[in-house]
mmCIF file of C-alpha atoms and ligand atoms in Angstrom:
data_model
loop_
_atom_site.group_PDB
_atom_site.id
_atom_site.type_symbol
_atom_site.label_atom_id
_atom_site.label_comp_id
_atom_site.label_asym_id
_atom_site.label_seq_id
_atom_site.Cartn_x
_atom_site.Cartn_y
_atom_site.Cartn_z
ATOM 1 C CA MET A 173 -13.140 0.847 -18.600
ATOM 2 C CA ASN A 174 -12.158 -2.534 -19.863
ATOM 3 C CA LYS A 175 -9.581 -4.543 -18.024
ATOM 4 C CA PHE A 176 -6.952 -4.399 -20.727
ATOM 5 C CA LYS A 177 -7.112 -0.666 -20.879
ATOM 6 C CA PHE A 178 -6.937 -0.481 -17.112
ATOM 7 C CA TYR A 179 -3.830 -2.587 -16.889
ATOM 8 C CA PHE A 180 -2.262 -0.697 -19.750
ATOM 9 C CA ILE A 181 -2.692 2.610 -17.968
ATOM 10 C CA LEU A 182 -1.588 0.990 -14.757
ATOM 11 C CA SER A 183 1.619 -0.223 -16.279
ATOM 12 C CA ILE A 184 2.456 3.232 -17.599
ATOM 13 C CA THR A 185 1.664 4.799 -14.249
ATOM 14 C CA THR A 186 3.691 2.153 -12.533
ATOM 15 C CA LEU A 187 6.661 2.849 -14.707
ATOM 16 C CA SER A 188 6.535 6.574 -14.246
ATOM 17 C CA LEU A 189 5.800 6.676 -10.546
ATOM 18 C CA PHE A 190 6.862 3.572 -8.781
ATOM 19 C CA SER A 191 9.179 1.319 -10.616
ATOM 20 C CA CYS A 192 12.851 1.112 -9.932
ATOM 21 C CA SER A 193 14.826 2.707 -12.693
ATOM 22 C CA LYS A 194 17.719 0.593 -13.777
ATOM 23 C CA ASN A 195 21.083 2.076 -14.421
ATOM 24 C CA ASN A 196 22.223 0.641 -17.724
ATOM 25 C CA ASP A 197 25.748 1.941 -17.632
ATOM 26 C CA PRO A 198 27.840 -0.850 -16.144
ATOM 27 C CA ALA A 199 30.640 1.579 -15.335
ATOM 28 C CA GLU A 200 28.393 3.349 -12.805
ATOM 29 C CA VAL A 201 27.039 0.298 -11.036
ATOM 30 C CA THR A 202 28.072 0.022 -7.406
ATOM 31 C CA PRO A 203 26.883 -2.764 -5.132
ATOM 32 C CA PRO A 204 23.786 -1.743 -3.176
ATOM 33 C CA ARG A 205 24.267 -1.050 0.505
ATOM 34 C CA ASP A 206 23.502 -3.718 3.075
ATOM 35 C CA PHE A 207 19.805 -3.505 3.977
ATOM 36 C CA ALA A 208 20.340 -3.804 7.727
ATOM 37 C CA VAL A 209 22.989 -1.082 7.776
ATOM 38 C CA GLN A 210 20.856 1.273 5.708
ATOM 39 C CA TYR A 211 17.768 0.575 7.816
ATOM 40 C CA ALA A 212 19.646 1.524 11.003
ATOM 41 C CA THR A 213 20.432 4.907 9.444
ATOM 42 C CA ASP A 214 16.925 5.367 8.095
ATOM 43 C CA ILE A 215 15.101 4.599 11.335
ATOM 44 C CA THR A 216 17.358 7.045 13.181
ATOM 45 C CA ASP A 217 16.536 9.757 10.650
ATOM 46 C CA ILE A 218 12.820 8.978 10.731
ATOM 47 C CA GLU A 219 12.646 9.090 14.520
ATOM 48 C CA GLU A 220 14.615 12.346 14.565
ATOM 49 C CA TYR A 221 12.137 13.755 12.058
ATOM 50 C CA LEU A 222 9.161 12.621 14.145
ATOM 51 C CA LYS A 223 10.667 14.260 17.226
ATOM 52 C CA THR A 224 11.668 17.571 15.617
ATOM 53 C CA TYR A 225 8.763 18.326 13.270
ATOM 54 C CA TYR A 226 5.144 19.148 14.034
ATOM 55 C CA ILE A 227 2.002 18.617 11.978
ATOM 56 C CA THR A 228 -1.046 20.728 11.248
ATOM 57 C CA VAL A 229 -4.113 19.215 9.609
ATOM 58 C CA VAL A 230 -6.896 20.958 7.686
ATOM 59 C CA ASP A 231 -10.362 19.998 8.918
ATOM 60 C CA ASN A 232 -12.681 20.988 6.069
ATOM 61 C CA SER A 233 -15.121 18.176 5.332
ATOM 62 C CA GLY A 234 -16.410 18.019 1.770
ATOM 63 C CA PHE A 235 -13.630 20.182 0.330
ATOM 64 C CA VAL A 236 -10.527 19.046 -1.504
ATOM 65 C CA ASP A 237 -8.182 20.353 1.170
ATOM 66 C CA ASP A 238 -9.837 18.301 3.922
ATOM 67 C CA GLN A 239 -7.085 16.421 5.819
ATOM 68 C CA ASP A 240 -4.301 18.248 3.988
ATOM 69 C CA VAL A 241 -1.259 18.241 6.204
ATOM 70 C CA THR A 242 1.643 20.581 6.670
ATOM 71 C CA ILE A 243 4.699 19.243 8.439
ATOM 72 C CA THR A 244 7.089 21.887 9.709
ATOM 73 C CA LYS A 245 10.320 21.882 11.651
ATOM 74 C CA ILE A 246 9.842 23.125 15.201
ATOM 75 C CA PRO A 247 11.719 26.436 15.326
ATOM 76 C CA GLU A 248 14.355 27.130 17.933
ATOM 77 C CA GLY A 249 12.509 27.754 21.206
ATOM 78 C CA GLY A 250 9.201 26.762 19.594
ATOM 79 C CA THR A 251 6.476 25.307 21.776
ATOM 80 C CA GLN A 252 4.778 23.184 19.117
ATOM 81 C CA LYS A 253 4.497 19.524 20.028
ATOM 82 C CA SER A 254 6.370 17.177 17.747
ATOM 83 C CA ILE A 255 4.626 14.449 15.773
ATOM 84 C CA TRP A 256 6.166 12.066 18.309
ATOM 85 C CA ASP A 257 4.828 13.940 21.365
ATOM 86 C CA GLN A 258 1.460 15.225 20.155
ATOM 87 C CA THR A 259 -1.702 13.412 21.202
ATOM 88 C CA ASN A 260 -4.270 14.572 18.628
ATOM 89 C CA TYR A 261 -3.508 11.672 16.303
ATOM 90 C CA GLU A 262 -2.330 8.181 17.070
ATOM 91 C CA LEU A 263 1.220 7.406 15.937
ATOM 92 C CA LYS A 264 1.230 3.683 15.259
ATOM 93 C CA SER A 265 3.792 1.299 13.847
ATOM 94 C CA ARG A 266 3.786 -1.897 11.897
ATOM 95 C CA GLU A 267 6.501 -4.519 11.629
ATOM 96 C CA VAL A 268 7.405 -5.656 8.132
ATOM 97 C CA SER A 269 9.700 -8.626 7.549
ATOM 98 C CA LEU A 270 11.690 -8.183 4.353
ATOM 99 C CA HIS A 271 15.324 -8.367 3.243
ATOM 100 C CA ASP A 272 16.063 -10.634 6.261
ATOM 101 C CA ILE A 273 15.346 -7.811 8.681
ATOM 102 C CA THR A 274 12.271 -6.507 10.479
ATOM 103 C CA TYR A 275 11.388 -2.992 9.477
ATOM 104 C CA LYS A 276 9.436 -0.785 11.848
ATOM 105 C CA VAL A 277 7.126 1.438 9.859
ATOM 106 C CA TYR A 278 5.586 4.396 11.661
ATOM 107 C CA TYR A 279 2.297 5.808 10.476
ATOM 108 C CA LEU A 280 0.026 8.495 11.776
ATOM 109 C CA VAL A 281 -3.720 7.943 11.758
ATOM 110 C CA LEU A 282 -5.436 11.244 11.043
ATOM 111 C CA ARG A 283 -8.690 9.414 10.419
ATOM 112 C CA GLU A 284 -9.313 5.732 9.874
ATOM 113 C CA GLY A 285 -12.176 6.114 7.369
ATOM 114 C CA THR A 286 -15.721 4.794 7.471
ATOM 115 C CA GLY A 287 -15.816 2.600 4.370
ATOM 116 C CA VAL A 288 -13.899 -0.478 3.287
ATOM 117 C CA ALA A 289 -10.216 -1.324 3.743
ATOM 118 C CA PRO A 290 -8.221 -2.478 0.716
ATOM 119 C CA CYS A 291 -6.135 -5.602 0.945
ATOM 120 C CA ASN A 292 -2.459 -5.223 0.090
ATOM 121 C CA VAL A 293 -2.931 -6.121 -3.588
ATOM 122 C CA ASP A 294 -6.061 -4.082 -4.353
ATOM 123 C CA GLY A 295 -6.185 -0.914 -6.419
ATOM 124 C CA VAL A 296 -6.498 2.384 -4.578
ATOM 125 C CA LEU A 297 -7.623 5.824 -5.656
ATOM 126 C CA ALA A 298 -5.638 8.097 -3.417
ATOM 127 C CA SER A 299 -4.454 11.665 -3.291
ATOM 128 C CA TYR A 300 -1.030 11.963 -1.789
ATOM 129 C CA LYS A 301 1.987 14.119 -1.217
ATOM 130 C CA GLY A 302 5.456 12.626 -1.104
ATOM 131 C CA ASP A 303 8.485 14.053 0.676
ATOM 132 C CA TYR A 304 11.926 12.604 1.026
ATOM 133 C CA LEU A 305 14.305 13.030 3.937
ATOM 134 C CA ALA A 306 17.971 13.748 3.455
ATOM 135 C CA GLN A 307 20.888 14.719 5.622
ATOM 136 C CA SER A 308 22.478 17.929 4.485
ATOM 137 C CA VAL A 309 25.494 19.781 5.782
ATOM 138 C CA VAL A 310 25.219 23.529 6.144
ATOM 139 C CA SER A 311 28.019 25.456 7.850
ATOM 140 C CA ASP A 312 29.463 22.258 9.277
ATOM 141 C CA VAL A 313 26.153 21.362 10.886
ATOM 142 C CA THR A 314 24.413 18.237 9.665
ATOM 143 C CA SER A 315 20.665 18.445 9.684
ATOM 144 C CA LEU A 316 17.689 16.638 8.319
ATOM 145 C CA THR A 317 16.058 18.328 5.358
ATOM 146 C CA VAL A 318 12.723 17.583 3.730
ATOM 147 C CA THR A 319 11.882 17.985 0.061
ATOM 148 C CA THR A 320 8.547 17.455 -1.641
ATOM 149 C CA PHE A 321 8.910 15.369 -4.800
ATOM 150 C CA GLU A 322 5.330 14.768 -5.802
ATOM 151 C CA GLU A 323 1.787 15.857 -5.080
ATOM 152 C CA THR A 324 -1.443 14.493 -6.529
ATOM 153 C CA LYS A 325 -4.561 16.302 -5.383
ATOM 154 C CA TYR A 326 -7.033 14.991 -7.944
ATOM 155 C CA PRO A 327 -6.169 11.331 -8.571
ATOM 156 C CA GLN A 328 -7.605 9.915 -11.786
ATOM 157 C CA GLN A 329 -6.240 6.385 -11.760
ATOM 158 C CA MET A 330 -6.417 3.453 -9.431
ATOM 159 C CA LEU A 331 -2.909 2.394 -8.459
ATOM 160 C CA SER A 332 -2.402 -1.299 -7.794
ATOM 161 C CA LEU A 333 -0.814 -1.848 -4.397
ATOM 162 C CA PHE A 334 0.691 -4.978 -5.941
ATOM 163 C CA SER A 335 2.880 -2.718 -8.122
ATOM 164 C CA THR A 336 3.572 0.264 -5.900
ATOM 165 C CA ILE A 337 6.462 0.580 -3.483
ATOM 166 C CA LYS A 338 6.290 -1.908 -0.623
ATOM 167 C CA GLY A 339 5.506 0.718 2.010
ATOM 168 C CA TRP A 340 2.229 1.638 0.342
ATOM 169 C CA SER A 341 1.009 -1.942 0.256
ATOM 170 C CA GLU A 342 1.833 -2.321 3.950
ATOM 171 C CA ILE A 343 0.117 0.830 5.200
ATOM 172 C CA PHE A 344 -2.948 1.416 2.988
ATOM 173 C CA PRO A 345 -4.729 -1.735 4.281
ATOM 174 C CA GLN A 346 -4.729 -0.109 7.741
ATOM 175 C CA PHE A 347 -7.119 2.560 6.417
ATOM 176 C CA LYS A 348 -10.615 2.607 4.907
ATOM 177 C CA THR A 349 -12.303 4.484 2.111
ATOM 178 C CA GLY A 350 -15.112 6.968 2.817
ATOM 179 C CA THR A 351 -18.089 8.074 0.771
ATOM 180 C CA SER A 352 -17.927 9.605 -2.698
ATOM 181 C CA LYS A 353 -20.617 11.613 -4.389
ATOM 182 C CA SER A 354 -20.580 12.846 -7.969
ATOM 183 C CA ASN A 355 -21.875 16.369 -8.494
ATOM 184 C CA ASP A 356 -24.294 16.428 -11.417
ATOM 185 C CA ALA A 357 -23.598 20.001 -12.426
ATOM 186 C CA ASP A 358 -19.880 19.804 -13.095
ATOM 187 C CA GLY A 359 -19.016 16.117 -12.754
ATOM 188 C CA THR A 360 -16.627 16.694 -9.882
ATOM 189 C CA VAL A 361 -16.601 14.189 -7.067
ATOM 190 C CA THR A 362 -16.862 15.062 -3.409
ATOM 191 C CA HIS A 363 -15.143 12.673 -1.002
ATOM 192 C CA LYS A 364 -16.013 12.559 2.680
ATOM 193 C CA ASP A 365 -15.048 10.558 5.750
ATOM 194 C CA PHE A 366 -12.188 8.846 3.886
ATOM 195 C CA GLY A 367 -9.191 7.384 5.663
ATOM 196 C CA ALA A 368 -6.284 9.783 5.915
ATOM 197 C CA GLY A 369 -2.822 9.341 7.310
ATOM 198 C CA VAL A 370 0.890 9.839 6.995
ATOM 199 C CA MET A 371 3.405 7.027 6.503
ATOM 200 C CA PHE A 372 7.111 7.234 7.300
ATOM 201 C CA LEU A 373 9.000 4.723 5.195
ATOM 202 C CA PRO A 374 12.565 3.441 5.485
ATOM 203 C CA SER A 375 14.212 3.483 2.065
ATOM 204 C CA GLY A 376 14.115 -0.333 1.890
ATOM 205 C CA LEU A 377 10.329 -0.059 1.590
ATOM 206 C CA GLY A 378 10.663 2.754 -0.951
ATOM 207 C CA TYR A 379 13.073 3.092 -3.868
ATOM 208 C CA TYR A 380 16.233 2.046 -2.019
ATOM 209 C CA SER A 381 19.404 2.166 -4.101
ATOM 210 C CA SER A 382 17.733 3.167 -7.352
ATOM 211 C CA GLY A 383 16.032 6.344 -6.216
ATOM 212 C CA ASN A 384 13.408 7.592 -8.622
ATOM 213 C CA ALA A 385 13.480 10.701 -10.795
ATOM 214 C CA SER A 386 14.019 13.486 -8.279
ATOM 215 C CA ILE A 387 14.335 11.189 -5.274
ATOM 216 C CA PRO A 388 17.901 10.411 -4.224
ATOM 217 C CA ALA A 389 18.967 6.839 -3.559
ATOM 218 C CA TYR A 390 18.505 5.580 0.008
ATOM 219 C CA ALA A 391 16.077 8.330 0.969
ATOM 220 C CA PRO A 392 13.432 7.620 3.609
ATOM 221 C CA LEU A 393 10.029 8.722 2.314
ATOM 222 C CA VAL A 394 7.094 10.466 3.956
ATOM 223 C CA PHE A 395 3.700 10.198 2.288
ATOM 224 C CA SER A 396 0.590 11.956 3.485
ATOM 225 C CA PHE A 397 -2.403 10.381 1.809
ATOM 226 C CA LYS A 398 -6.170 10.196 1.544
ATOM 227 C CA LEU A 399 -7.831 6.938 0.546
ATOM 228 C CA TYR A 400 -10.828 7.837 -1.619
ATOM 229 C CA ALA A 401 -11.811 4.543 -3.227
ATOM 230 C CA LEU A 402 -10.584 1.050 -3.942
ATOM 231 C CA GLN A 403 -10.844 -1.472 -6.729
ATOM 232 C CA ARG A 404 -10.822 -5.205 -6.161
ATOM 233 C CA LEU A 405 -8.298 -6.824 -8.479
ATOM 234 C CA ASP A 406 -7.932 -10.461 -9.537
ATOM 235 C CA GLN A 407 -4.205 -10.902 -10.037
ATOM 236 C CA ASP A 408 -4.355 -14.517 -11.298
ATOM 237 C CA ASN A 409 -7.559 -13.960 -13.283
ATOM 238 C CA ASP A 410 -9.104 -17.142 -11.863
ATOM 239 C CA GLY A 411 -12.501 -15.536 -11.326
ATOM 240 C CA ILE A 412 -11.997 -14.902 -7.612
ATOM 241 C CA PRO A 413 -10.977 -11.374 -6.602
ATOM 242 C CA SER A 414 -7.688 -11.452 -4.707
ATOM 243 C CA TYR A 415 -9.149 -10.152 -1.439
ATOM 244 C CA GLN A 416 -11.266 -13.314 -1.329
ATOM 245 C CA GLU A 417 -8.131 -15.438 -1.696
ATOM 246 C CA ASP A 418 -6.765 -14.068 1.595
ATOM 247 C CA ILE A 419 -7.252 -17.330 3.471
ATOM 248 C CA ASN A 420 -6.296 -16.099 6.933
ATOM 249 C CA GLY A 421 -8.188 -12.860 6.413
ATOM 250 C CA ASP A 422 -5.493 -10.526 7.681
ATOM 251 C CA GLY A 423 -5.636 -8.242 4.642
ATOM 252 C CA TYR A 424 -2.182 -9.242 3.437
ATOM 253 C CA MET A 425 -0.981 -11.783 0.872
ATOM 254 C CA SER A 426 2.507 -12.267 -0.431
ATOM 255 C CA THR A 427 5.001 -14.733 -1.802
ATOM 256 C CA LEU A 428 7.264 -15.939 0.993
ATOM 257 C CA ALA A 429 10.759 -17.413 0.955
ATOM 258 C CA ALA A 430 11.065 -21.114 0.120
ATOM 259 C CA GLY A 431 10.343 -23.258 3.153
ATOM 260 C CA VAL A 432 8.329 -20.597 4.997
ATOM 261 C CA ILE A 433 4.724 -21.686 5.531
ATOM 262 C CA ASN A 434 2.391 -19.305 3.731
ATOM 263 C CA PRO A 435 -1.030 -18.983 5.402
ATOM 264 C CA ASP A 436 -2.588 -17.973 2.087
ATOM 265 C CA ASP A 437 -1.358 -20.971 0.081
ATOM 266 C CA THR A 438 -3.927 -23.787 0.199
ATOM 267 C CA ASP A 439 -1.961 -26.447 -1.679
ATOM 268 C CA GLY A 440 1.412 -25.525 -0.201
ATOM 269 C CA ASP A 441 3.175 -25.278 -3.551
ATOM 270 C CA GLY A 442 4.776 -21.942 -2.632
ATOM 271 C CA ILE A 443 2.393 -19.924 -4.800
ATOM 272 C CA PRO A 444 -0.196 -18.092 -2.684
ATOM 273 C CA ASN A 445 -3.804 -18.487 -3.800
ATOM 274 C CA PHE A 446 -4.084 -14.986 -5.239
ATOM 275 C CA LEU A 447 -1.358 -15.886 -7.771
ATOM 276 C CA ASP A 448 -2.175 -19.588 -8.153
ATOM 277 C CA VAL A 449 -4.499 -20.547 -10.991
ATOM 278 C CA ASP A 450 -5.072 -23.967 -9.367
ATOM 279 C CA ASP A 451 -5.521 -23.212 -5.672
ATOM 280 C CA ASP A 452 -5.949 -26.781 -4.432
ATOM 281 C CA GLY A 453 -3.390 -28.328 -6.781
ATOM 282 C CA ASP A 454 -5.751 -30.994 -8.125
ATOM 283 C CA GLY A 455 -4.817 -30.317 -11.731
ATOM 284 C CA TYR A 456 -8.084 -28.523 -12.458
ATOM 285 C CA GLY A 457 -7.849 -24.751 -12.733
ATOM 286 C CA THR A 458 -9.830 -22.744 -10.189
ATOM 287 C CA ARG A 459 -11.654 -20.894 -12.956
ATOM 288 C CA SER A 460 -12.956 -24.146 -14.422
ATOM 289 C CA GLU A 461 -13.931 -25.449 -10.971
ATOM 290 C CA ILE A 462 -16.114 -22.414 -10.251
ATOM 291 C CA THR A 463 -17.710 -22.154 -13.695
ATOM 292 C CA ASN A 464 -21.280 -23.436 -13.816
ATOM 293 C CA ALA A 465 -22.952 -25.463 -16.585
ATOM 294 C CA ASN A 466 -23.954 -22.254 -18.352
ATOM 295 C CA GLY A 467 -20.384 -21.049 -18.509
ATOM 296 C CA ALA A 468 -20.827 -18.376 -15.839
ATOM 297 C CA ILE A 469 -18.495 -17.847 -12.885
ATOM 298 C CA ILE A 470 -20.218 -18.778 -9.629
ATOM 299 C CA PRO A 471 -20.114 -15.818 -7.216
ATOM 300 C CA PHE A 472 -17.633 -16.453 -4.418
ATOM 301 C CA ALA A 473 -20.295 -16.666 -1.698
ATOM 302 C CA ASP A 474 -22.157 -19.365 -3.633
ATOM 303 C CA ILE A 475 -19.280 -21.694 -4.526
ATOM 304 C CA PRO A 476 -20.435 -25.129 -3.341
ATOM 305 C CA SER A 477 -18.561 -27.716 -1.336
ATOM 306 C CA CYS A 478 -17.815 -31.106 -2.915
ATOM 307 C CA ASP A 479 -21.229 -32.456 -1.821
ATOM 308 C CA GLY A 480 -23.087 -29.493 -3.279
ATOM 309 C CA ASN A 481 -23.728 -27.523 -0.097
ATOM 310 C CA THR A 482 -23.858 -23.759 -0.651
ATOM 311 C CA THR A 483 -25.071 -22.543 2.732
ATOM 312 C CA ASN A 484 -22.813 -23.975 5.444
ATOM 313 C CA SER A 485 -20.369 -21.174 6.154
ATOM 314 C CA ALA A 486 -17.829 -23.703 7.440
ATOM 315 C CA ARG A 487 -17.811 -25.734 4.202
ATOM 316 C CA VAL A 488 -14.666 -26.209 2.160
ATOM 317 C CA LYS A 489 -15.426 -24.729 -1.230
ATOM 318 C CA LYS A 490 -14.691 -27.119 -4.061
ATOM 319 C CA HIS A 491 -11.898 -25.066 -5.603
ATOM 320 C CA LEU A 492 -10.015 -25.490 -2.317
ATOM 321 C CA ASP A 493 -10.738 -29.240 -2.027
ATOM 322 C CA LYS A 494 -8.216 -31.310 -3.923
ATOM 323 C CA ASN A 495 -10.442 -34.408 -3.743
ATOM 324 C CA CYS A 496 -13.093 -32.848 -5.879
ATOM 325 C CA HIS A 497 -13.378 -30.783 -9.037
HETATM 326 CA CA1 LIG B 726 -7.907 -14.605 -8.095
HETATM 327 CA CA1 LIG B 727 -3.298 -13.233 4.524
HETATM 328 CA CA1 LIG B 728 -0.648 -22.568 -4.086
HETATM 329 CA CA1 LIG B 729 -8.137 -26.914 -8.623
#
């Protein structure tokens, strides 16, 4: 598939699945809630959910239902162990700084995966099921309810983590792909040993005030997911895939607030390398600096230093050396 076509499909998918819908009627616009206030509510709901629901996981390697999960409310008097209390799967958390607060994002590792981890701006081929949490009042009793809004069992498109909701781009890099084998007879693909998990997202890392289609505004989201494959993307089209512009190698790249030092911004101009067409700020575009005399892009591993060295792993590659082009 050519790149244009890919991005075209991506943009449609992005619009339908992940973008914030704007309310165009000015009469209905109300100011969004304060992020910190909403987060306090969300994290309370999420922790209540984790402590009052239990999970069952299908173990059926090589079949499409492998690592399918069912999350069910523990019935009155039930002896099932909650997601919070169970010990079959590790419940981890990750801190995400955004909106001037630090979000705690819980995620459950069903299986880490045996392949390669995406960075936070790669494309992922993932099956997933999305639920939202809501408080509902029945007979004067407020309780947490769960509604499924989307399920994709046979994903066809890579989704760019650069365009999805923030929670996805934070959690997917913690997992790896597995192996995929195409079946000659019918063209179906069998996925094995892929990373699988469940993420529990505060609304600020989801759709927040806009909601989305059937998802109400300010709803915390729960996604169970399976990471089948990834695609390396080159956001700035400078010839270097974004994951190789992750200077500190932590799997994450982002634009930070003005004045905050960005570890992935070589020239310190506020634009991280994966979005900067001139990474070292010498006035010569990265693409031109890594193009050889024949007009071909030099593979990342072979980009020379200023003095022509291509083997010293500690060398500064010329596109990152502002004294050389
Ligand atoms: Ca790039
Ligand atoms: Ca980084
Ligand atoms: Ca820069
Ligand atoms: Ca340059």
